[in-house]
XYZ file of C-alpha atoms in Angstrom:
463
model
C -38.052 18.514 2.960
C -37.005 15.214 1.277
C -36.919 15.741 -2.030
C -34.912 19.363 -0.444
C -32.596 16.152 0.956
C -32.026 14.464 -2.318
C -31.258 17.708 -4.114
C -28.651 18.254 -0.842
C -26.588 15.605 -1.565
C -27.487 14.418 -5.850
C -25.659 18.090 -6.483
C -22.579 16.333 -5.171
C -22.356 12.580 -6.503
C -23.123 13.938 -9.895
C -20.342 16.069 -9.694
C -17.577 13.912 -8.582
C -19.478 10.567 -10.404
C -18.663 13.537 -13.503
C -15.211 14.120 -12.733
C -14.501 10.547 -12.532
C -15.161 10.054 -15.536
C -13.943 12.889 -16.771
C -10.986 11.675 -15.121
C -11.068 8.050 -16.197
C -12.895 8.155 -19.422
C -13.878 4.499 -19.693
C -17.066 3.163 -21.914
C -17.453 0.115 -21.304
C -20.579 -0.643 -19.388
C -18.885 -2.270 -16.678
C -16.966 0.645 -15.151
C -20.298 2.338 -14.986
C -21.123 1.031 -11.606
C -17.497 1.485 -10.028
C -17.795 4.702 -11.321
C -21.069 5.852 -9.762
C -19.754 4.677 -5.975
C -16.217 6.090 -6.769
C -17.762 9.346 -7.427
C -20.317 9.263 -3.910
C -17.203 9.819 -2.091
C -15.264 12.359 -4.527
C -18.502 14.032 -4.749
C -18.526 14.532 -0.662
C -15.104 15.557 -1.015
C -15.108 17.931 -3.174
C -18.308 19.926 -1.768
C -16.534 20.042 1.708
C -13.864 21.518 0.065
C -15.307 24.283 -1.635
C -17.635 25.154 1.402
C -14.447 25.176 3.431
C -13.480 27.691 0.931
C -16.589 29.165 0.574
C -16.701 30.008 4.447
C -13.512 31.136 4.817
C -14.480 33.472 1.834
C -18.469 34.021 2.069
C -19.001 33.468 6.100
C -23.015 34.035 6.437
C -24.116 33.836 3.030
C -26.806 31.944 1.669
C -25.668 31.393 -1.640
C -23.636 27.592 -1.633
C -26.464 25.867 -3.799
C -26.078 27.804 -6.709
C -21.983 27.584 -6.439
C -23.275 23.858 -6.536
C -25.774 23.387 -9.292
C -23.254 25.858 -11.261
C -20.633 23.692 -11.042
C -22.698 20.751 -12.058
C -23.969 22.497 -15.232
C -19.865 23.120 -15.926
C -19.156 20.003 -15.940
C -22.239 18.912 -17.396
C -21.034 21.370 -20.442
C -17.792 19.955 -20.776
C -19.202 15.328 -20.912
C -21.705 16.103 -23.443
C -18.458 17.951 -25.556
C -16.592 15.340 -24.811
C -19.282 12.335 -25.080
C -21.078 13.816 -27.802
C -19.050 11.346 -31.253
C -18.181 8.502 -28.233
C -19.422 5.357 -28.493
C -19.899 3.396 -25.458
C -19.970 -0.678 -25.230
C -23.346 -0.930 -24.363
C -23.051 -5.276 -23.924
C -25.156 -6.692 -21.391
C -23.016 -8.668 -18.885
C -25.927 -10.359 -16.563
C -25.869 -13.929 -17.626
C -24.530 -16.138 -14.893
C -23.826 -19.121 -13.962
C -25.900 -21.014 -10.831
C -22.671 -20.591 -9.108
C -22.899 -16.704 -9.018
C -26.620 -17.226 -9.044
C -26.783 -18.731 -5.566
C -23.617 -16.377 -4.437
C -25.463 -12.901 -5.778
C -28.596 -14.312 -4.292
C -27.467 -15.520 -1.127
C -25.656 -11.846 -1.262
C -28.790 -9.673 -2.066
C -30.327 -11.396 1.436
C -26.439 -10.253 3.561
C -27.312 -6.328 1.497
C -31.096 -6.444 2.403
C -29.940 -6.988 6.374
C -27.847 -5.552 6.456
C -29.055 -1.934 5.041
C -32.648 -2.700 7.441
C -29.898 -2.614 10.558
C -28.273 0.556 8.943
C -31.402 2.186 8.633
C -33.198 0.886 12.054
C -30.160 2.368 14.338
C -29.425 5.609 12.192
C -33.390 6.235 13.197
C -33.449 5.454 16.456
C -29.947 7.129 17.181
C -29.869 10.382 14.467
C -27.601 12.264 16.802
C -24.570 9.366 15.718
C -22.373 8.175 18.840
C -20.342 9.551 20.974
C -17.340 11.141 18.016
C -20.502 12.040 15.128
C -22.749 14.758 18.254
C -19.204 15.807 20.129
C -16.823 16.710 17.523
C -18.539 16.411 13.924
C -22.261 17.618 14.226
C -20.736 19.403 16.934
C -18.488 21.612 14.643
C -21.550 21.950 12.161
C -24.007 22.947 14.683
C -20.966 26.032 15.714
C -20.280 26.758 11.657
C -24.682 26.746 11.304
C -25.317 28.728 13.700
C -23.110 31.797 13.952
C -21.727 31.271 10.728
C -20.047 34.822 10.959
C -17.796 33.133 14.091
C -17.182 29.757 13.289
C -13.154 30.360 13.278
C -13.797 30.978 16.625
C -15.006 26.971 17.132
C -11.286 25.424 16.389
C -10.263 27.861 19.718
C -6.959 26.037 21.224
C -8.750 26.597 24.188
C -11.416 24.766 24.027
C -11.208 21.859 25.432
C -9.285 18.624 24.363
C -12.245 16.082 24.670
C -13.535 18.226 21.914
C -10.875 17.538 19.158
C -11.341 20.925 17.622
C -7.585 19.774 15.471
C -9.964 17.276 13.299
C -10.521 17.402 10.168
C -13.878 19.085 8.847
C -14.654 16.738 5.410
C -18.211 15.174 7.408
C -18.604 19.199 9.525
C -18.675 20.953 6.288
C -21.102 18.834 4.936
C -23.091 19.052 7.431
C -22.882 22.531 8.174
C -24.042 23.158 4.243
C -27.102 20.704 4.124
C -28.318 22.982 6.826
C -27.706 25.721 5.501
C -28.813 24.652 2.087
C -32.621 23.528 3.609
C -32.578 26.776 6.431
C -33.120 23.945 9.225
C -30.749 21.853 11.426
C -31.890 18.139 10.925
C -30.475 15.301 11.898
C -31.732 13.890 8.269
C -28.138 15.540 6.842
C -25.305 13.558 8.908
C -27.752 10.434 8.985
C -27.785 10.309 5.423
C -24.119 10.918 4.903
C -23.458 8.117 7.189
C -25.279 6.187 5.621
C -24.225 6.867 1.147
C -20.708 6.387 2.304
C -21.133 3.079 4.022
C -23.059 1.687 0.353
C -21.189 3.455 -1.630
C -17.660 1.717 0.706
C -19.620 -1.421 -0.568
C -20.566 -0.511 -3.170
C -17.045 0.075 -4.520
C -16.194 -3.010 -3.288
C -17.908 -5.246 -5.110
C -18.413 -3.451 -8.799
C -14.429 -3.281 -8.538
C -14.009 -7.060 -7.781
C -16.485 -6.973 -10.145
C -14.743 -5.320 -13.035
C -11.362 -7.079 -12.523
C -12.268 -10.932 -10.980
C -16.742 -12.211 -11.429
C -19.489 -11.392 -11.080
C -18.796 -14.586 -7.974
C -15.940 -12.638 -6.416
C -18.338 -9.530 -6.237
C -20.483 -11.892 -5.283
C -19.042 -13.084 -2.727
C -17.178 -9.542 -1.548
C -20.441 -7.875 -0.835
C -21.123 -10.730 1.784
C -17.611 -10.459 3.565
C -17.904 -6.907 3.285
C -21.668 -6.305 4.937
C -21.900 -9.292 6.147
C -19.625 -9.006 8.911
C -21.706 -6.974 11.835
C -18.606 -4.127 12.454
C -17.994 -2.913 9.233
C -22.234 -2.788 9.224
C -22.154 -0.986 13.153
C -19.824 1.359 12.120
C -21.822 2.662 9.271
C -24.331 3.074 11.115
C -22.956 5.596 13.758
C -22.293 8.368 11.825
C -18.429 8.208 12.615
C -14.994 9.275 9.992
C -13.694 5.950 9.876
C -16.081 4.485 7.099
C -15.718 7.489 5.155
C -12.064 7.261 6.248
C -12.042 3.173 4.553
C -14.161 4.124 1.750
C -10.905 6.221 0.297
C -8.703 4.592 1.439
C -10.571 2.087 -0.508
C -10.653 4.161 -3.488
C -6.985 4.814 -3.649
C -5.932 0.945 -3.654
C -8.566 0.182 -6.644
C -7.687 3.042 -8.730
C -3.860 1.802 -7.994
C -4.754 -0.973 -9.274
C -6.915 -0.257 -11.982
C -3.689 2.259 -12.841
C -2.029 -0.480 -13.874
C -4.449 -2.902 -15.681
C -5.717 0.053 -17.726
C -2.254 2.271 -18.136
C -5.003 5.734 -17.933
C -2.614 8.853 -15.971
C -6.105 10.357 -14.665
C -6.411 7.246 -12.275
C -3.947 8.211 -10.769
C -4.195 12.095 -10.709
C -7.985 9.739 -8.820
C -5.725 8.276 -6.571
C -4.074 11.167 -5.401
C -7.532 12.570 -4.499
C -8.323 10.284 -2.730
C -5.446 10.118 -0.509
C -5.475 13.396 -0.042
C -9.408 13.405 1.545
C -8.661 10.801 3.839
C -6.711 13.106 5.240
C -9.469 15.968 4.859
C -11.389 12.909 6.708
C -8.833 12.159 10.126
C -6.083 12.150 11.479
C -4.956 8.443 10.037
C -5.177 9.666 6.904
C -2.492 12.206 6.886
C -0.340 9.048 7.436
C -2.473 7.770 4.546
C -0.957 9.919 1.963
C 2.481 9.829 2.920
C 1.972 6.009 2.087
C 0.297 5.802 -0.671
C 3.147 8.047 -2.800
C 5.574 5.658 -1.582
C 3.839 2.355 -2.469
C 3.644 4.588 -6.141
C 7.174 4.934 -6.038
C 7.820 1.093 -4.939
C 5.439 -0.370 -6.917
C 6.809 0.708 -10.119
C 10.769 2.106 -8.602
C 11.544 0.290 -12.193
C 8.664 1.659 -14.405
C 9.629 5.678 -14.631
C 7.325 6.082 -10.966
C 8.292 10.255 -10.851
C 5.724 9.428 -13.919
C 3.096 8.072 -11.612
C 4.224 10.369 -8.312
C 3.783 13.301 -10.755
C -0.041 12.946 -11.183
C -0.550 11.755 -7.717
C 0.856 14.723 -6.624
C -1.376 16.502 -8.866
C -4.550 14.586 -8.059
C -3.476 15.709 -4.109
C -2.277 18.895 -4.843
C -5.738 20.903 -4.408
C -7.262 18.993 -1.160
C -3.270 19.131 -0.066
C -3.643 22.380 0.147
C -6.839 22.671 2.508
C -5.391 20.387 4.784
C -2.045 22.116 5.984
C -3.766 25.651 5.559
C -6.702 24.293 8.149
C -4.005 22.232 10.636
C -1.152 25.024 10.446
C -3.039 28.061 10.786
C -6.386 26.766 11.666
C -6.436 24.335 14.419
C -5.066 23.851 17.301
C -2.273 21.023 17.983
C -3.145 17.307 17.884
C -4.048 16.246 21.625
C -2.311 13.182 20.868
C 0.693 14.947 20.026
C 1.118 16.400 23.228
C 3.816 14.654 25.323
C 7.254 16.426 25.407
C 10.289 14.960 23.479
C 11.465 13.188 26.438
C 8.387 11.612 28.000
C 7.471 11.023 24.224
C 11.233 8.598 24.042
C 11.056 6.869 27.272
C 7.682 5.273 25.845
C 8.853 4.087 22.531
C 12.155 2.577 25.036
C 9.493 1.295 26.966
C 9.727 -2.541 26.271
C 5.739 -3.370 28.100
C 4.598 -1.041 25.594
C 4.977 -2.361 22.788
C 4.307 -5.514 24.149
C 0.939 -4.530 25.160
C 0.201 -3.135 21.674
C 1.383 -5.834 19.869
C -1.180 -8.163 21.390
C -3.903 -6.494 20.849
C -2.734 -5.857 17.731
C -2.529 -9.438 17.212
C -6.769 -9.416 19.264
C -7.664 -7.740 16.636
C -6.262 -10.343 13.558
C -7.700 -12.628 15.118
C -10.935 -11.901 15.852
C -11.789 -8.225 13.932
C -15.346 -8.744 12.670
C -16.421 -11.828 14.418
C -20.082 -12.546 14.977
C -20.516 -13.334 18.988
C -20.918 -17.029 18.643
C -19.372 -18.363 21.321
C -17.749 -21.862 19.513
C -16.257 -19.694 16.661
C -13.820 -16.834 18.747
C -12.295 -15.885 14.881
C -12.711 -13.525 13.094
C -13.097 -12.668 8.884
C -9.447 -12.606 8.845
C -8.225 -15.709 9.293
C -10.645 -16.899 7.482
C -9.685 -14.854 4.323
C -6.039 -15.974 4.836
C -7.199 -19.396 4.525
C -9.354 -18.882 1.403
C -6.758 -17.137 -0.315
C -4.088 -19.993 1.034
C -6.671 -22.891 -0.943
C -7.171 -20.354 -4.015
C -4.668 -18.042 -4.704
C -3.883 -17.692 -8.929
C -1.105 -16.993 -10.407
C 0.298 -12.767 -10.242
C 0.725 -11.855 -13.523
C 4.022 -10.020 -14.208
C 2.131 -7.526 -15.122
C -0.423 -7.390 -12.008
C 2.000 -7.594 -9.360
C 2.786 -3.374 -8.969
C -0.990 -3.513 -7.904
C 0.012 -6.046 -5.325
C 3.130 -4.132 -3.733
C 1.754 -0.611 -3.857
C -1.827 -2.205 -1.726
C 0.408 -3.694 0.936
C 2.748 -0.482 1.126
C -0.037 1.616 1.223
C -1.262 -1.209 4.690
C 2.182 -1.518 6.495
C 2.384 2.116 6.358
C -0.866 2.207 7.623
C -0.249 -0.392 10.598
C 3.496 1.183 11.450
C 1.423 5.201 11.725
C -0.752 3.213 14.182
C 1.183 1.803 15.719
C 3.693 4.780 16.690
C 0.218 6.720 17.395
C -0.221 4.247 20.141
C 3.871 4.416 21.275
C 3.368 7.947 22.192
C 0.032 8.487 23.031
C -0.241 10.534 26.436
C -3.370 9.232 27.363
C -3.535 5.080 29.297
C -2.716 2.747 26.523
C -4.834 0.313 27.673
C -7.789 2.793 27.320
C -6.900 4.071 24.260
C -6.000 0.453 22.572
C -9.666 -0.420 23.884
C -11.101 2.168 22.414
C -9.877 2.501 18.855
C -8.328 -0.689 18.362
C -11.255 -1.773 16.231
C -12.042 1.050 14.551
C -8.914 1.750 12.443
C -8.693 -2.586 11.937
C -11.946 -1.293 10.619
C -10.102 1.624 7.907
C -7.997 -0.701 6.562
C -10.172 -3.704 6.364
C -11.958 -3.573 2.596
C -9.300 -2.745 1.029
C -7.448 -5.500 2.776
C -10.612 -7.769 1.273
C -10.279 -5.862 -1.930
C -6.617 -6.988 -2.006
C -7.215 -10.792 -0.745
C -9.667 -11.835 -3.143
C -8.859 -9.591 -6.153
C -5.804 -12.286 -5.952
C -7.861 -14.898 -5.731
C -9.385 -17.723 -8.373
C -12.829 -16.646 -8.759
C -15.462 -19.206 -6.950
C -16.711 -20.001 -10.420
C -12.898 -21.218 -11.746
C -13.623 -23.185 -8.960
C -16.805 -24.760 -8.126
C -17.554 -25.202 -11.909
C -14.338 -25.879 -13.223
C -14.973 -28.629 -15.940
């Protein structure tokens, strides 16, 4: 069972990693780690999309793993044909300064402790928390137990509490894993949750190591996995951390496009942005925000070229999302208010005041450690760090920061709009979800701040 479980996830990860490399054929060894962690999310996303099509066309079949294996063999042949005559830069980059060594050592301790915490929680709560077993794992059970009639699980007659309108990235992968294993084991959603958690921190660390320094990468590790909220949400088998992974991946890929000028990076950015919409409803806003970000960031540099490659990457997953939303999924309960009721809520000043108050409290307190005398969280610390150590942004790098800021602003405005028109009690809705939506954008915010700041080596080891 353990070996087969490894195979179940190894196939999509290898497919994703190869796709990332084929889209961005950077052969510097420093980029390999980033490609691996990017490949986790790209591979799991592609796995879900293909299984959705498989269920539409061949529901009840038991040969999806052969499709995955065949895809891997095709990608391997393409990879070998392209790499046969290429040279690789295997120059080692492991010589660390004292500051880097100290930060890396401390970061390793944080990583191990957080990884043990994640593993412990997953083993104790194998079915995950409420949203996991009520929505994602519940949907997967319908697909696995009655594949011939799986579309009936999307009925509008289902109670809205089950959220049959939710995108299916997590549920499809879980059902596919159960099909391959031939048994309904909680180890599949547990493994998927752990992979997204490790992939998110690994991607942040490897991206900072590539664009900044090992010390800044270690600092990113400490910040992301030293923040209780990030670790706790990664343990619960929910969709918020996978969405955070995809938002972070899109921001990093746009940043790399500014540095490397390779169209394949924008193609990947389009793919990961559209996968965000296949992960949670909030991701639909991000697809628009990322496209708008490219338009604004490259307004003076032929933005249509970047938007074209973005659309190329987004077209396949976005087509799946649109088909699911328009032809299969019931209407979203969050949008169930009448137009008159929504307008009444939008004009209610008290709602704006309450939303802004919760946003401010989350900005100040996100990721707090529960220490009585430490009333603030990680974001104020990051902002102070940036204020004290920010580097002058090189003119050529400005589009990356403009794009990142645009993505974040549009996403926050999307959250704000949903809270304004929610049919649920506003205080309950804010209390229940505000921390999780903050987590969705926090890794990208942390990456942007650290990428725009001076590396700790240059501060503590200046001559």
